[in-house]
Amino acid sequence: MNTAPTGSDTVGAPVLTDDDALLAEKKHTENFPVALRILPRALRRDLGALYDVARVIDDLGDEFEGDRTAALRSFREDLSRAWAGEPAHPVLRRLVPTIRARGLDKEPFDRLVRANLQDQEVTRYATQADLARYCTLSADPVGRIVLRIFGVRSAEAQRLSDLVCTALQLIEHCQDVAEDKRAGRIYLPQSDLGEFGVREADLDAPRANAAVRRVVAAQAAEALDQLTEGAALVGLLKGWARLAIAGYVAGGLATVDALRRADWDVLSGTPRPRKRDVLVHLSKLLRGGRP
C-alpha cells in the first residue's frame, strides 16, 4: 500500500494509491505466515483481506506524510461504510465479502484505528501494564477477527488468542526498537529502562550496549511467557484453524530465537526469524508439544 498522499477527494480526505505488489511484499516481511499456501482459497482470501486492512491502518499511522490523525479518521469513516454502504478504499471493498461471509463485527477493526490514533499522541508507556492496555487495541483485535474467520467463538479461545497477540506485539516491539526510536516512539516500558539503567539516548546508538540488551531480553522473556501460555490455543482448535494459529505462534517463537541469536542487539540490525526455525516450531506445536 502506497500511503504517500496523491491528492484529495471532494471532502478533503487523503487519497491512497492501492498497490497490491507492495502489500504482498509487506506480507513476506512478517514474522509469521499471514495465510499459509496450503489453506483453502477462501480462507487465504479472507485472511489476506484482514491483513491488508490492518496494514493500511498501520501505514497511515506510521508512514503517511500528511495529517495522520485526519487520515486515520477519514479511513475510519470509510471503514464504517463496509458495514453500511459502499466503502471507497480498495482494501475495504475487498473486505466486504469477508465481512458478509464470516459475520465480522466492526468493533475490532475500530480498535485498530484507535491504536494508531493513540500513537499520534502517546509515545512512551510507563509500565508493562500500560503497554498491555495498548496491545488490547493494537494487537488483540486481529486475533479475535482471525478466530471469527475460522468460526471459533469460545471465550477461552479468545482469552488465549489475546495472550498470543499481545506476545507477538511485544516481540515485534523488541525487533523494532531502533525504527520506533527514529519515529519518536519507545515501546519498552519506562519502568524497565529505569531498572536496567537505560537512557533514551542509548537507543540511538549503532549497537546496543549491555543495559539495552538486558532490557530487550527482559521484554522478550515477558513476551515468551505469554506466548507459551497462549499456545494452548492450538490444542483447542481443529483443522485449518489449528494449522494457521500454530503458524502464528511458531513465527513468534522463531523470532525470539532470532533475538537470542543476535544476543539481544536490536540496534545494529533487525533480527529476523529463519523459515527453518518457524517450521521446527510449527511441527512441534502440531504434534502437541509445548513451546
mmCIF file of N, CA, C and O in Angstrom, residues 26-34 51 55 167-176 246-256 258-259 270-275 277-279:
data_model
loop_
_atom_site.group_PDB
_atom_site.id
_atom_site.type_symbol
_atom_site.label_atom_id
_atom_site.label_comp_id
_atom_site.label_asym_id
_atom_site.label_seq_id
_atom_site.Cartn_x
_atom_site.Cartn_y
_atom_site.Cartn_z
ATOM 1 N N LYS A 26 5.018 -6.662 1.823
ATOM 2 C CA LYS A 26 4.988 -6.492 3.283
ATOM 3 C C LYS A 26 4.539 -7.767 3.974
ATOM 4 O O LYS A 26 4.984 -8.069 5.082
ATOM 5 N N LYS A 27 3.650 -8.542 3.340
ATOM 6 C CA LYS A 27 3.248 -9.826 3.915
ATOM 7 C C LYS A 27 4.471 -10.710 4.143
ATOM 8 O O LYS A 27 4.586 -11.401 5.150
ATOM 9 N N HIS A 28 5.408 -10.685 3.194
ATOM 10 C CA HIS A 28 6.574 -11.565 3.274
ATOM 11 C C HIS A 28 7.578 -11.116 4.333
ATOM 12 O O HIS A 28 8.472 -11.871 4.698
ATOM 13 N N THR A 29 7.450 -9.908 4.834
ATOM 14 C CA THR A 29 8.381 -9.441 5.866
ATOM 15 C C THR A 29 7.845 -9.705 7.265
ATOM 16 O O THR A 29 8.541 -9.438 8.249
ATOM 17 N N GLU A 30 6.625 -10.224 7.386
ATOM 18 C CA GLU A 30 6.071 -10.502 8.704
ATOM 19 C C GLU A 30 6.791 -11.683 9.349
ATOM 20 O O GLU A 30 7.371 -12.532 8.670
ATOM 21 N N ASN A 31 6.724 -11.741 10.677
ATOM 22 C CA ASN A 31 7.378 -12.831 11.409
ATOM 23 C C ASN A 31 6.658 -14.154 11.243
ATOM 24 O O ASN A 31 7.227 -15.208 11.519
ATOM 25 N N PHE A 32 5.407 -14.114 10.819
ATOM 26 C CA PHE A 32 4.583 -15.313 10.738
ATOM 27 C C PHE A 32 3.931 -15.368 9.363
ATOM 28 O O PHE A 32 3.788 -14.345 8.688
ATOM 29 N N PRO A 33 3.524 -16.561 8.915
ATOM 30 C CA PRO A 33 2.818 -16.659 7.632
ATOM 31 C C PRO A 33 1.432 -16.060 7.752
ATOM 32 O O PRO A 33 0.621 -16.503 8.574
ATOM 33 N N VAL A 34 1.145 -15.030 6.969
ATOM 34 C CA VAL A 34 -0.162 -14.373 7.034
ATOM 35 C C VAL A 34 -1.270 -15.354 6.680
ATOM 36 O O VAL A 34 -2.300 -15.430 7.357
ATOM 37 N N TYR A 51 -5.461 -8.804 6.653
ATOM 38 C CA TYR A 51 -4.098 -8.273 6.740
ATOM 39 C C TYR A 51 -3.990 -6.946 6.006
ATOM 40 O O TYR A 51 -3.389 -5.987 6.521
ATOM 41 N N ARG A 55 -2.825 -3.552 7.683
ATOM 42 C CA ARG A 55 -1.569 -2.971 7.203
ATOM 43 C C ARG A 55 -1.768 -1.520 6.787
ATOM 44 O O ARG A 55 -0.937 -0.650 7.077
ATOM 45 N N ALA A 167 1.691 -11.040 22.975
ATOM 46 C CA ALA A 167 3.075 -11.520 22.940
ATOM 47 C C ALA A 167 3.732 -11.207 21.599
ATOM 48 O O ALA A 167 4.882 -10.749 21.542
ATOM 49 N N LEU A 168 3.019 -11.453 20.505
ATOM 50 C CA LEU A 168 3.581 -11.167 19.182
ATOM 51 C C LEU A 168 3.885 -9.683 19.017
ATOM 52 O O LEU A 168 4.887 -9.302 18.410
ATOM 53 N N GLN A 169 3.006 -8.829 19.588
ATOM 54 C CA GLN A 169 3.242 -7.392 19.513
ATOM 55 C C GLN A 169 4.475 -7.003 20.310
ATOM 56 O O GLN A 169 5.306 -6.209 19.853
ATOM 57 N N LEU A 170 4.636 -7.565 21.513
ATOM 58 C CA LEU A 170 5.802 -7.259 22.336
ATOM 59 C C LEU A 170 7.092 -7.708 21.650
ATOM 60 O O LEU A 170 8.118 -7.021 21.702
ATOM 61 N N ILE A 171 7.039 -8.866 21.013
ATOM 62 C CA ILE A 171 8.218 -9.373 20.301
ATOM 63 C C ILE A 171 8.580 -8.435 19.143
ATOM 64 O O ILE A 171 9.750 -8.126 18.918
ATOM 65 N N GLU A 172 7.557 -7.977 18.417
ATOM 66 C CA GLU A 172 7.822 -7.035 17.323
ATOM 67 C C GLU A 172 8.397 -5.729 17.853
ATOM 68 O O GLU A 172 9.288 -5.141 17.238
ATOM 69 N N HIS A 173 7.904 -5.275 19.003
ATOM 70 C CA HIS A 173 8.481 -4.075 19.615
ATOM 71 C C HIS A 173 9.966 -4.270 19.887
ATOM 72 O O HIS A 173 10.768 -3.342 19.704
ATOM 73 N N CYS A 174 10.339 -5.464 20.353
ATOM 74 C CA CYS A 174 11.766 -5.737 20.612
ATOM 75 C C CYS A 174 12.575 -5.643 19.322
ATOM 76 O O CYS A 174 13.672 -5.079 19.306
ATOM 77 N N GLN A 175 12.044 -6.216 18.266
ATOM 78 C CA GLN A 175 12.743 -6.152 16.982
ATOM 79 C C GLN A 175 12.943 -4.726 16.500
ATOM 80 O O GLN A 175 13.980 -4.394 15.914
ATOM 81 N N ASP A 176 11.933 -3.889 16.711
ATOM 82 C CA ASP A 176 11.853 -2.590 16.041
ATOM 83 C C ASP A 176 12.256 -1.418 16.933
ATOM 84 O O ASP A 176 11.862 -0.270 16.665
ATOM 85 N N ALA A 246 -1.221 -22.176 14.757
ATOM 86 C CA ALA A 246 0.100 -22.725 15.084
ATOM 87 C C ALA A 246 1.185 -22.005 14.292
ATOM 88 O O ALA A 246 2.296 -21.786 14.802
ATOM 89 N N GLY A 247 0.874 -21.617 13.063
ATOM 90 C CA GLY A 247 1.844 -20.880 12.255
ATOM 91 C C GLY A 247 2.177 -19.525 12.858
ATOM 92 O O GLY A 247 3.339 -19.101 12.870
ATOM 93 N N TYR A 248 1.161 -18.847 13.403
ATOM 94 C CA TYR A 248 1.408 -17.544 14.034
ATOM 95 C C TYR A 248 2.274 -17.706 15.284
ATOM 96 O O TYR A 248 3.226 -16.941 15.500
ATOM 97 N N VAL A 249 1.947 -18.703 16.110
ATOM 98 C CA VAL A 249 2.728 -18.939 17.327
ATOM 99 C C VAL A 249 4.162 -19.316 16.966
ATOM 100 O O VAL A 249 5.124 -18.824 17.571
ATOM 101 N N ALA A 250 4.301 -20.185 15.967
ATOM 102 C CA ALA A 250 5.637 -20.610 15.544
ATOM 103 C C ALA A 250 6.475 -19.432 15.067
ATOM 104 O O ALA A 250 7.682 -19.361 15.336
ATOM 105 N N GLY A 251 5.843 -18.496 14.361
ATOM 106 C CA GLY A 251 6.571 -17.317 13.909
ATOM 107 C C GLY A 251 7.087 -16.497 15.067
ATOM 108 O O GLY A 251 8.211 -15.985 15.040
ATOM 109 N N GLY A 252 6.275 -16.364 16.120
ATOM 110 C CA GLY A 252 6.725 -15.631 17.301
ATOM 111 C C GLY A 252 7.877 -16.321 17.992
ATOM 112 O O GLY A 252 8.859 -15.679 18.402
ATOM 113 N N LEU A 253 7.782 -17.642 18.136
ATOM 114 C CA LEU A 253 8.860 -18.387 18.784
ATOM 115 C C LEU A 253 10.156 -18.290 17.982
ATOM 116 O O LEU A 253 11.245 -18.132 18.555
ATOM 117 N N ALA A 254 10.055 -18.375 16.660
ATOM 118 C CA ALA A 254 11.246 -18.262 15.819
ATOM 119 C C ALA A 254 11.858 -16.873 15.896
ATOM 120 O O ALA A 254 13.080 -16.709 15.761
ATOM 121 N N THR A 255 11.032 -15.862 16.118
ATOM 122 C CA THR A 255 11.553 -14.505 16.246
ATOM 123 C C THR A 255 12.296 -14.331 17.561
ATOM 124 O O THR A 255 13.327 -13.646 17.620
ATOM 125 N N VAL A 256 11.802 -14.948 18.629
ATOM 126 C CA VAL A 256 12.563 -14.939 19.887
ATOM 127 C C VAL A 256 13.904 -15.630 19.683
ATOM 128 O O VAL A 256 14.942 -15.174 20.197
ATOM 129 N N ALA A 258 15.592 -15.617 16.974
ATOM 130 C CA ALA A 258 16.423 -14.660 16.233
ATOM 131 C C ALA A 258 16.967 -13.573 17.160
ATOM 132 O O ALA A 258 18.131 -13.168 17.041
ATOM 133 N N LEU A 259 16.141 -13.095 18.070
ATOM 134 C CA LEU A 259 16.605 -12.094 19.035
ATOM 135 C C LEU A 259 17.731 -12.665 19.898
ATOM 136 O O LEU A 259 18.724 -11.986 20.173
ATOM 137 N N THR A 270 17.845 -5.530 12.399
ATOM 138 C CA THR A 270 16.592 -6.112 12.879
ATOM 139 C C THR A 270 16.669 -7.626 12.800
ATOM 140 O O THR A 270 16.737 -8.179 11.699
ATOM 141 N N PRO A 271 16.704 -8.322 13.932
ATOM 142 C CA PRO A 271 16.750 -9.797 13.896
ATOM 143 C C PRO A 271 15.488 -10.358 13.234
ATOM 144 O O PRO A 271 14.375 -9.968 13.594
ATOM 145 N N ARG A 272 15.671 -11.250 12.266
ATOM 146 C CA ARG A 272 14.550 -11.833 11.544
ATOM 147 C C ARG A 272 14.511 -13.342 11.762
ATOM 148 O O ARG A 272 15.555 -13.998 11.802
ATOM 149 N N PRO A 273 13.325 -13.931 11.878
ATOM 150 C CA PRO A 273 13.222 -15.381 12.073
ATOM 151 C C PRO A 273 13.627 -16.142 10.822
ATOM 152 O O PRO A 273 13.414 -15.665 9.702
ATOM 153 N N ARG A 274 14.188 -17.320 11.034
ATOM 154 C CA ARG A 274 14.534 -18.191 9.912
ATOM 155 C C ARG A 274 13.347 -19.107 9.616
ATOM 156 O O ARG A 274 12.700 -19.612 10.532
ATOM 157 N N LYS A 275 13.080 -19.332 8.332
ATOM 158 C CA LYS A 275 11.969 -20.198 7.949
ATOM 159 C C LYS A 275 12.123 -21.592 8.553
ATOM 160 O O LYS A 275 11.142 -22.222 8.955
ATOM 161 N N ASP A 277 13.413 -22.380 11.387
ATOM 162 C CA ASP A 277 13.002 -22.347 12.787
ATOM 163 C C ASP A 277 11.479 -22.298 12.903
ATOM 164 O O ASP A 277 10.898 -22.921 13.802
ATOM 165 N N VAL A 278 10.828 -21.532 12.017
ATOM 166 C CA VAL A 278 9.369 -21.491 12.031
ATOM 167 C C VAL A 278 8.801 -22.891 11.817
ATOM 168 O O VAL A 278 7.888 -23.334 12.528
ATOM 169 N N LEU A 279 9.354 -23.619 10.859
ATOM 170 C CA LEU A 279 8.855 -24.960 10.559
ATOM 171 C C LEU A 279 9.103 -25.923 11.710
ATOM 172 O O LEU A 279 8.248 -26.771 12.011
#
